[in-house]
PDB file of C-alpha atoms and ligand atoms in Angstrom:
ATOM      1  CA  MET A   1      52.320   2.332  40.243  1.00 45.00           C
ATOM      2  CA  GLY A   2      48.633   2.285  39.024  1.00 48.00           C
ATOM      3  CA  GLN A   3      46.507  -0.904  40.248  1.00 53.00           C
ATOM      4  CA  SER A   4      43.879  -3.064  38.899  1.00 60.00           C
ATOM      5  CA  LYS A   5      43.099  -6.602  39.550  1.00 71.00           C
ATOM      6  CA  ASP A   6      45.521  -8.339  37.401  1.00 92.00           C
ATOM      7  CA  ILE A   7      47.291  -5.204  35.968  1.00 96.00           C
ATOM      8  CA  GLN A   8      49.532  -2.589  37.133  1.00 96.00           C
ATOM      9  CA  ILE A   9      50.934   0.541  35.343  1.00 98.00           C
ATOM     10  CA  ASP A  10      54.350   1.719  35.810  1.00 98.00           C
ATOM     11  CA  MET A  11      56.845   4.120  34.068  1.00 98.00           C
ATOM     12  CA  ILE A  12      60.232   3.895  32.791  1.00 98.00           C
ATOM     13  CA  SER A  13      62.462   6.857  32.883  1.00 98.00           C
ATOM     14  CA  ILE A  14      64.524   7.552  29.720  1.00 98.00           C
ATOM     15  CA  PHE A  15      66.855  10.403  28.441  1.00 97.00           C
ATOM     16  CA  LYS A  16      66.279  13.546  30.565  1.00 95.00           C
ATOM     17  CA  ASP A  17      62.677  13.691  31.035  1.00 97.00           C
ATOM     18  CA  ASN A  18      60.859  11.047  29.022  1.00 97.00           C
ATOM     19  CA  TYR A  19      58.438   8.598  30.437  1.00 98.00           C
ATOM     20  CA  VAL A  20      57.752   5.092  28.880  1.00 98.00           C
ATOM     21  CA  PRO A  21      54.445   3.908  30.449  1.00 98.00           C
ATOM     22  CA  VAL A  22      54.470   0.131  30.968  1.00 98.00           C
ATOM     23  CA  ILE A  23      51.216  -1.808  31.440  1.00 98.00           C
ATOM     24  CA  ILE A  24      51.976  -5.101  33.283  1.00 98.00           C
ATOM     25  CA  TYR A  25      49.523  -8.202  32.995  1.00 97.00           C
ATOM     26  CA  LYS A  26      49.698 -10.797  35.877  1.00 96.00           C
ATOM     27  CA  ASN A  27      53.310  -9.872  36.500  1.00 96.00           C
ATOM     28  CA  SER A  28      54.390 -11.601  33.503  1.00 97.00           C
ATOM     29  CA  SER A  29      53.597  -9.697  30.165  1.00 98.00           C
ATOM     30  CA  ALA A  30      54.174  -6.114  29.395  1.00 98.00           C
ATOM     31  CA  CYS A  31      52.839  -3.607  26.892  1.00 98.00           C
ATOM     32  CA  LEU A  32      55.117  -0.429  26.412  1.00 98.00           C
ATOM     33  CA  VAL A  33      53.895   2.965  25.089  1.00 98.00           C
ATOM     34  CA  ASP A  34      56.604   5.067  22.975  1.00 98.00           C
ATOM     35  CA  PRO A  35      59.749   3.381  23.976  1.00 98.00           C
ATOM     36  CA  GLY A  36      62.175   5.987  22.597  1.00 98.00           C
ATOM     37  CA  ASP A  37      65.213   4.036  23.903  1.00 98.00           C
ATOM     38  CA  SER A  38      66.100   0.569  24.142  1.00 98.00           C
ATOM     39  CA  PRO A  39      68.559  -0.318  26.936  1.00 98.00           C
ATOM     40  CA  PRO A  40      66.951   0.941  30.013  1.00 98.00           C
ATOM     41  CA  VAL A  41      63.566  -0.489  28.900  1.00 98.00           C
ATOM     42  CA  HIS A  42      65.220  -3.806  28.121  1.00 98.00           C
ATOM     43  CA  ARG A  43      66.834  -3.722  31.446  1.00 98.00           C
ATOM     44  CA  TYR A  44      63.471  -3.093  33.094  1.00 98.00           C
ATOM     45  CA  LEU A  45      61.726  -6.016  31.412  1.00 98.00           C
ATOM     46  CA  SER A  46      64.491  -8.491  31.963  1.00 98.00           C
ATOM     47  CA  ASP A  47      65.012  -7.511  35.600  1.00 98.00           C
ATOM     48  CA  ARG A  48      61.224  -8.270  36.225  1.00 98.00           C
ATOM     49  CA  ASN A  49      61.259 -11.271  33.841  1.00 98.00           C
ATOM     50  CA  LEU A  50      58.443  -9.686  31.620  1.00 98.00           C
ATOM     51  CA  LYS A  51      57.605 -10.900  28.320  1.00 98.00           C
ATOM     52  CA  LEU A  52      57.076  -7.917  25.985  1.00 98.00           C
ATOM     53  CA  GLU A  53      53.791  -8.545  24.195  1.00 98.00           C
ATOM     54  CA  VAL A  54      52.837  -5.169  22.756  1.00 98.00           C
ATOM     55  CA  ILE A  55      54.413  -1.712  21.884  1.00 98.00           C
ATOM     56  CA  LEU A  56      51.765   1.123  21.224  1.00 98.00           C
ATOM     57  CA  ILE A  57      53.109   4.182  19.318  1.00 98.00           C
ATOM     58  CA  THR A  58      51.560   7.692  19.541  1.00 98.00           C
ATOM     59  CA  HIS A  59      53.704   9.474  16.893  1.00 98.00           C
ATOM     60  CA  HIS A  60      56.769   9.315  14.893  1.00 98.00           C
ATOM     61  CA  HIS A  61      59.125  11.368  16.872  1.00 98.00           C
ATOM     62  CA  PRO A  62      62.711   9.723  17.675  1.00 98.00           C
ATOM     63  CA  ASP A  63      62.209  10.125  21.254  1.00 98.00           C
ATOM     64  CA  HIS A  64      59.014   8.142  21.070  1.00 98.00           C
ATOM     65  CA  ILE A  65      60.103   5.190  18.547  1.00 98.00           C
ATOM     66  CA  GLY A  66      63.837   5.172  19.059  1.00 98.00           C
ATOM     67  CA  GLY A  67      63.886   1.958  20.851  1.00 98.00           C
ATOM     68  CA  VAL A  68      61.471  -0.023  18.754  1.00 98.00           C
ATOM     69  CA  ARG A  69      63.836  -1.728  16.542  1.00 98.00           C
ATOM     70  CA  GLU A  70      66.256  -2.920  19.034  1.00 98.00           C
ATOM     71  CA  LEU A  71      63.343  -4.078  21.307  1.00 98.00           C
ATOM     72  CA  LEU A  72      61.842  -6.016  18.344  1.00 98.00           C
ATOM     73  CA  GLU A  73      65.280  -7.772  17.888  1.00 97.00           C
ATOM     74  CA  LEU A  74      65.303  -8.666  21.516  1.00 96.00           C
ATOM     75  CA  HIS A  75      61.686  -9.624  21.673  1.00 96.00           C
ATOM     76  CA  PRO A  76      60.756 -10.660  18.321  1.00 96.00           C
ATOM     77  CA  LYS A  77      57.286 -11.680  19.112  1.00 96.00           C
ATOM     78  CA  ALA A  78      55.972  -8.418  20.541  1.00 98.00           C
ATOM     79  CA  ARG A  79      53.323  -6.774  18.351  1.00 97.00           C
ATOM     80  CA  VAL A  80      53.647  -3.026  17.521  1.00 98.00           C
ATOM     81  CA  ILE A  81      50.739  -0.777  17.074  1.00 98.00           C
ATOM     82  CA  VAL A  82      51.360   2.294  14.753  1.00 98.00           C
ATOM     83  CA  PRO A  83      47.948   3.503  13.953  1.00 97.00           C
ATOM     84  CA  ASN A  84      47.316   4.336  10.312  1.00 95.00           C
ATOM     85  CA  ASP A  85      44.372   5.463   8.074  1.00 94.00           C
ATOM     86  CA  LYS A  86      43.387   1.881   7.475  1.00 96.00           C
ATOM     87  CA  ASP A  87      42.995   1.099  11.191  1.00 97.00           C
ATOM     88  CA  PHE A  88      40.703   4.230  11.616  1.00 97.00           C
ATOM     89  CA  ALA A  89      38.712   3.290   8.356  1.00 95.00           C
ATOM     90  CA  GLY A  90      37.363   6.884   8.190  1.00 95.00           C
ATOM     91  CA  HIS A  91      36.454   6.903  11.973  1.00 97.00           C
ATOM     92  CA  ASP A  92      38.142   8.892  14.693  1.00 97.00           C
ATOM     93  CA  SER A  93      38.932   6.026  16.825  1.00 98.00           C
ATOM     94  CA  PHE A  94      39.307   2.150  16.774  1.00 98.00           C
ATOM     95  CA  SER A  95      39.461  -0.522  19.594  1.00 98.00           C
ATOM     96  CA  LEU A  96      42.248  -3.123  20.280  1.00 97.00           C
ATOM     97  CA  ARG A  97      42.558  -5.613  22.664  1.00 97.00           C
ATOM     98  CA  ILE A  98      45.782  -6.814  24.403  1.00 97.00           C
ATOM     99  CA  PHE A  99      47.094  -9.569  26.702  1.00 97.00           C
ATOM    100  CA  ASN A 100      45.073 -12.415  25.143  1.00 94.00           C
ATOM    101  CA  GLU A 101      41.928 -10.151  24.560  1.00 95.00           C
ATOM    102  CA  GLN A 102      41.782  -9.434  28.400  1.00 94.00           C
ATOM    103  CA  LEU A 103      42.403  -5.815  28.197  1.00 96.00           C
ATOM    104  CA  SER A 104      40.520  -3.380  25.776  1.00 97.00           C
ATOM    105  CA  LEU A 105      41.960  -0.002  24.669  1.00 98.00           C
ATOM    106  CA  VAL A 106      40.815   2.731  22.355  1.00 98.00           C
ATOM    107  CA  CYS A 107      42.951   4.345  19.766  1.00 98.00           C
ATOM    108  CA  ILE A 108      41.964   7.977  19.272  1.00 98.00           C
ATOM    109  CA  LYS A 109      43.165  10.108  16.455  1.00 98.00           C
ATOM    110  CA  THR A 110      44.637  13.394  17.895  1.00 98.00           C
ATOM    111  CA  PRO A 111      46.598  15.354  15.129  1.00 98.00           C
ATOM    112  CA  GLY A 112      48.150  18.604  15.766  1.00 98.00           C
ATOM    113  CA  HIS A 113      51.413  18.032  17.392  1.00 98.00           C
ATOM    114  CA  THR A 114      52.241  15.737  14.372  1.00 98.00           C
ATOM    115  CA  LEU A 115      49.681  14.613  11.820  1.00 98.00           C
ATOM    116  CA  ASP A 116      49.941  11.074  12.661  1.00 97.00           C
ATOM    117  CA  HIS A 117      49.529  11.634  16.516  1.00 98.00           C
ATOM    118  CA  ALA A 118      47.210   9.115  18.265  1.00 98.00           C
ATOM    119  CA  VAL A 119      46.395   8.394  22.048  1.00 98.00           C
ATOM    120  CA  TYR A 120      45.410   5.240  23.792  1.00 98.00           C
ATOM    121  CA  TYR A 121      42.447   5.274  26.305  1.00 98.00           C
ATOM    122  CA  CYS A 122      41.712   2.409  28.622  1.00 98.00           C
ATOM    123  CA  GLY A 123      38.342   2.688  30.318  1.00 97.00           C
ATOM    124  CA  ASP A 124      38.929  -0.434  32.637  1.00 95.00           C
ATOM    125  CA  LEU A 125      42.135   1.232  33.869  1.00 96.00           C
ATOM    126  CA  ASP A 126      40.792   4.858  33.911  1.00 97.00           C
ATOM    127  CA  SER A 127      43.745   5.694  32.200  1.00 98.00           C
ATOM    128  CA  LEU A 128      44.988   7.740  29.050  1.00 98.00           C
ATOM    129  CA  PHE A 129      48.326   7.136  27.457  1.00 98.00           C
ATOM    130  CA  CYS A 130      48.778  10.453  25.492  1.00 98.00           C
ATOM    131  CA  GLY A 131      52.291  10.705  24.090  1.00 98.00           C
ATOM    132  CA  ASP A 132      52.812  14.455  23.463  1.00 98.00           C
ATOM    133  CA  LEU A 133      49.231  15.724  23.430  1.00 98.00           C
ATOM    134  CA  VAL A 134      48.844  16.779  26.902  1.00 98.00           C
ATOM    135  CA  PHE A 135      51.402  17.627  29.550  1.00 98.00           C
ATOM    136  CA  GLY A 136      51.016  18.725  33.258  1.00 98.00           C
ATOM    137  CA  LEU A 137      49.747  22.400  32.772  1.00 98.00           C
ATOM    138  CA  GLY A 138      50.731  22.311  29.072  1.00 98.00           C
ATOM    139  CA  CYS A 139      50.158  20.476  25.785  1.00 98.00           C
ATOM    140  CA  GLY A 140      52.395  19.555  22.911  1.00 98.00           C
ATOM    141  CA  ARG A 141      53.641  22.071  20.493  1.00 98.00           C
ATOM    142  CA  VAL A 142      51.773  22.273  17.236  1.00 98.00           C
ATOM    143  CA  PHE A 143      54.601  21.192  14.698  1.00 98.00           C
ATOM    144  CA  GLU A 144      52.756  19.460  11.702  1.00 98.00           C
ATOM    145  CA  GLY A 145      48.920  20.230  12.115  1.00 98.00           C
ATOM    146  CA  THR A 146      46.919  23.304  12.776  1.00 98.00           C
ATOM    147  CA  MET A 147      45.847  25.101  15.949  1.00 98.00           C
ATOM    148  CA  ALA A 148      42.213  24.004  15.040  1.00 98.00           C
ATOM    149  CA  GLN A 149      43.470  20.274  14.734  1.00 98.00           C
ATOM    150  CA  MET A 150      45.095  20.491  18.096  1.00 98.00           C
ATOM    151  CA  PHE A 151      42.272  22.124  19.794  1.00 98.00           C
ATOM    152  CA  SER A 152      39.863  19.547  18.617  1.00 98.00           C
ATOM    153  CA  SER A 153      42.299  16.755  19.727  1.00 98.00           C
ATOM    154  CA  LEU A 154      42.292  18.259  23.094  1.00 98.00           C
ATOM    155  CA  GLU A 155      38.506  18.565  22.996  1.00 98.00           C
ATOM    156  CA  LYS A 156      38.310  14.608  22.807  1.00 98.00           C
ATOM    157  CA  VAL A 157      40.483  14.454  26.065  1.00 98.00           C
ATOM    158  CA  LYS A 158      38.087  16.969  27.704  1.00 98.00           C
ATOM    159  CA  LYS A 159      35.221  14.519  27.090  1.00 98.00           C
ATOM    160  CA  LEU A 160      36.849  11.563  29.169  1.00 98.00           C
ATOM    161  CA  PRO A 161      35.876  10.872  32.611  1.00 98.00           C
ATOM    162  CA  PRO A 162      37.528  13.551  34.993  1.00 98.00           C
ATOM    163  CA  THR A 163      39.017  10.798  36.994  1.00 98.00           C
ATOM    164  CA  THR A 164      41.137   9.703  34.054  1.00 98.00           C
ATOM    165  CA  LYS A 165      44.835   9.441  34.858  1.00 98.00           C
ATOM    166  CA  ILE A 166      46.869  11.007  32.153  1.00 98.00           C
ATOM    167  CA  TYR A 167      50.171   9.118  31.423  1.00 98.00           C
ATOM    168  CA  CYS A 168      52.077  11.724  29.143  1.00 98.00           C
ATOM    169  CA  ALA A 169      55.469  11.259  27.859  1.00 98.00           C
ATOM    170  CA  HIS A 170      57.447  14.086  29.473  1.00 98.00           C
ATOM    171  CA  GLU A 171      58.210  15.501  32.869  1.00 98.00           C
ATOM    172  CA  TYR A 172      57.443  19.041  31.817  1.00 98.00           C
ATOM    173  CA  THR A 173      54.890  20.190  34.675  1.00 98.00           C
ATOM    174  CA  GLU A 174      57.320  22.323  36.682  1.00 97.00           C
ATOM    175  CA  HIS A 175      58.541  24.137  33.571  1.00 97.00           C
ATOM    176  CA  ASN A 176      54.892  24.691  32.531  1.00 98.00           C
ATOM    177  CA  LEU A 177      54.082  25.998  35.939  1.00 97.00           C
ATOM    178  CA  LYS A 178      56.723  28.630  35.651  1.00 97.00           C
ATOM    179  CA  PHE A 179      55.434  29.598  32.415  1.00 96.00           C
ATOM    180  CA  ILE A 180      51.878  30.254  33.902  1.00 95.00           C
ATOM    181  CA  LEU A 181      53.214  32.035  36.870  1.00 95.00           C
ATOM    182  CA  GLU A 182      54.933  34.499  34.596  1.00 95.00           C
ATOM    183  CA  ASN A 183      51.606  35.057  32.654  1.00 94.00           C
ATOM    184  CA  LEU A 184      49.240  34.849  35.449  1.00 91.00           C
ATOM    185  CA  ASP A 185      47.810  38.254  34.635  1.00 90.00           C
ATOM    186  CA  GLN A 186      46.594  36.872  31.381  1.00 89.00           C
ATOM    187  CA  LEU A 187      44.654  33.964  33.040  1.00 87.00           C
ATOM    188  CA  SER A 188      41.352  34.144  34.568  1.00 83.00           C
ATOM    189  CA  LEU A 189      41.696  31.321  37.166  1.00 83.00           C
ATOM    190  CA  GLU A 190      38.242  29.607  37.388  1.00 82.00           C
ATOM    191  CA  ASN A 191      39.385  28.031  40.919  1.00 91.00           C
ATOM    192  CA  PRO A 192      42.330  29.744  42.573  1.00 92.00           C
ATOM    193  CA  ALA A 193      42.201  27.360  45.514  1.00 93.00           C
ATOM    194  CA  SER A 194      42.455  24.402  43.078  1.00 94.00           C
ATOM    195  CA  PHE A 195      45.621  26.183  41.446  1.00 96.00           C
ATOM    196  CA  LYS A 196      47.280  26.489  44.783  1.00 96.00           C
ATOM    197  CA  GLU A 197      46.521  22.922  45.766  1.00 96.00           C
ATOM    198  CA  TYR A 198      48.018  21.949  42.383  1.00 97.00           C
ATOM    199  CA  GLN A 199      51.170  23.848  43.060  1.00 97.00           C
ATOM    200  CA  GLN A 200      51.577  22.321  46.588  1.00 97.00           C
ATOM    201  CA  ASN A 201      51.057  18.829  45.465  1.00 97.00           C
ATOM    202  CA  LEU A 202      53.524  19.423  42.535  1.00 98.00           C
ATOM    203  CA  HIS A 203      56.159  20.710  44.784  1.00 97.00           C
ATOM    204  CA  SER A 204      55.693  18.081  47.174  1.00 98.00           C
ATOM    205  CA  LEU A 205      56.054  15.310  44.645  1.00 98.00           C
ATOM    206  CA  ARG A 206      59.128  16.800  42.900  1.00 97.00           C
ATOM    207  CA  HIS A 207      60.752  17.661  46.233  1.00 97.00           C
ATOM    208  CA  ARG A 208      60.556  14.046  46.995  1.00 97.00           C
ATOM    209  CA  GLY A 209      62.006  13.088  43.580  1.00 96.00           C
ATOM    210  CA  LEU A 210      58.667  11.701  42.315  1.00 97.00           C
ATOM    211  CA  PRO A 211      57.012  12.130  38.935  1.00 98.00           C
ATOM    212  CA  SER A 212      54.136  14.455  38.530  1.00 98.00           C
ATOM    213  CA  VAL A 213      52.736  11.766  36.182  1.00 98.00           C
ATOM    214  CA  PRO A 214      50.172  10.541  35.903  1.00 98.00           C
ATOM    215  CA  LEU A 215      48.270  13.639  35.856  1.00 98.00           C
ATOM    216  CA  LEU A 216      44.551  13.711  36.815  1.00 98.00           C
ATOM    217  CA  LEU A 217      42.332  14.948  34.220  1.00 98.00           C
ATOM    218  CA  ALA A 218      39.955  16.736  36.512  1.00 97.00           C
ATOM    219  CA  GLN A 219      43.082  18.645  37.863  1.00 97.00           C
ATOM    220  CA  GLU A 220      44.234  19.612  34.341  1.00 97.00           C
ATOM    221  CA  LEU A 221      40.682  20.706  33.281  1.00 97.00           C
ATOM    222  CA  THR A 222      40.714  23.393  35.964  1.00 95.00           C
ATOM    223  CA  ASN A 223      44.317  24.396  35.958  1.00 96.00           C
ATOM    224  CA  ASN A 224      45.815  23.861  32.517  1.00 97.00           C
ATOM    225  CA  PRO A 225      45.153  26.885  30.491  1.00 96.00           C
ATOM    226  CA  PHE A 226      45.478  24.700  27.119  1.00 97.00           C
ATOM    227  CA  LEU A 227      42.571  22.480  28.309  1.00 96.00           C
ATOM    228  CA  SER A 228      40.473  25.167  30.060  1.00 94.00           C
ATOM    229  CA  ALA A 229      40.442  27.393  26.893  1.00 95.00           C
ATOM    230  CA  LYS A 230      36.844  27.310  25.899  1.00 94.00           C
ATOM    231  CA  THR A 231      37.472  28.700  22.283  1.00 97.00           C
ATOM    232  CA  LEU A 232      40.116  28.075  19.520  1.00 98.00           C
ATOM    233  CA  GLU A 233      40.906  31.688  19.764  1.00 97.00           C
ATOM    234  CA  GLU A 234      41.863  31.290  23.614  1.00 96.00           C
ATOM    235  CA  PHE A 235      43.814  28.027  22.870  1.00 97.00           C
ATOM    236  CA  THR A 236      45.692  29.762  20.108  1.00 97.00           C
ATOM    237  CA  PHE A 237      46.526  32.775  22.314  1.00 96.00           C
ATOM    238  CA  TRP A 238      48.012  30.497  25.014  1.00 96.00           C
ATOM    239  CA  ARG A 239      49.861  28.195  22.330  1.00 97.00           C
ATOM    240  CA  LYS A 240      51.454  31.177  20.622  1.00 96.00           C
ATOM    241  CA  LEU A 241      52.475  32.882  24.030  1.00 95.00           C
ATOM    242  CA  LYS A 242      54.128  29.827  25.007  1.00 94.00           C
ATOM    243  CA  GLY A 243      56.104  29.620  21.657  1.00 90.00           C
TER     244      GLY A 243
HETATM  245 ZN1  LIG B   1      56.710  14.568  19.911  1.00 64.04          ZN
END
């Protein structure tokens, strides 16, 4: 669980491999990211006596929004943030404040996986809530946007502080590692020692049944071929190879 003074970050597991990040304020209020299902999320909140204040949505896929309607019936006062063009007002990002203005987040437009995809960055928590944009050693599939859009969305993540913790929506890291190991001859690893350390750390976490999320941006910048790709061509090569 991530820590700050009054704030903790936790993740609720839903479905086979989805995570719903939850930001908890003073052990009393909660902000969810992409609740794709309601019962396990509601149970989590009621077990801890948490008031649901905010739901942040990254994109429209069912495994990210499927629980919203039911959660709103149970917590009618919760505010749902579904970023639209009006919020962005011609810009790439907009700021929002939650928990009685105590915590500030920046919502950043990141089309590619879907056209409506957006991520939430919190500088105070050194954390990024990125839905299906980045995964451990991978990135989201390009379903609705173009390769160029996805590449430029990933460029926005690369500019964040390397200490940023990335809360993505799926536990895909081991699966993505397998793909990289199968295609290692195509990859010019900048830092083989770091890649080895990444693998060891991943195995140790998963062996103990622990999530590989949050990811550390510095580690992904070095080891994730979708983030270390320097050009659109290089990115497109990896994205097409992965299928
Ligand atoms: Zn998706």
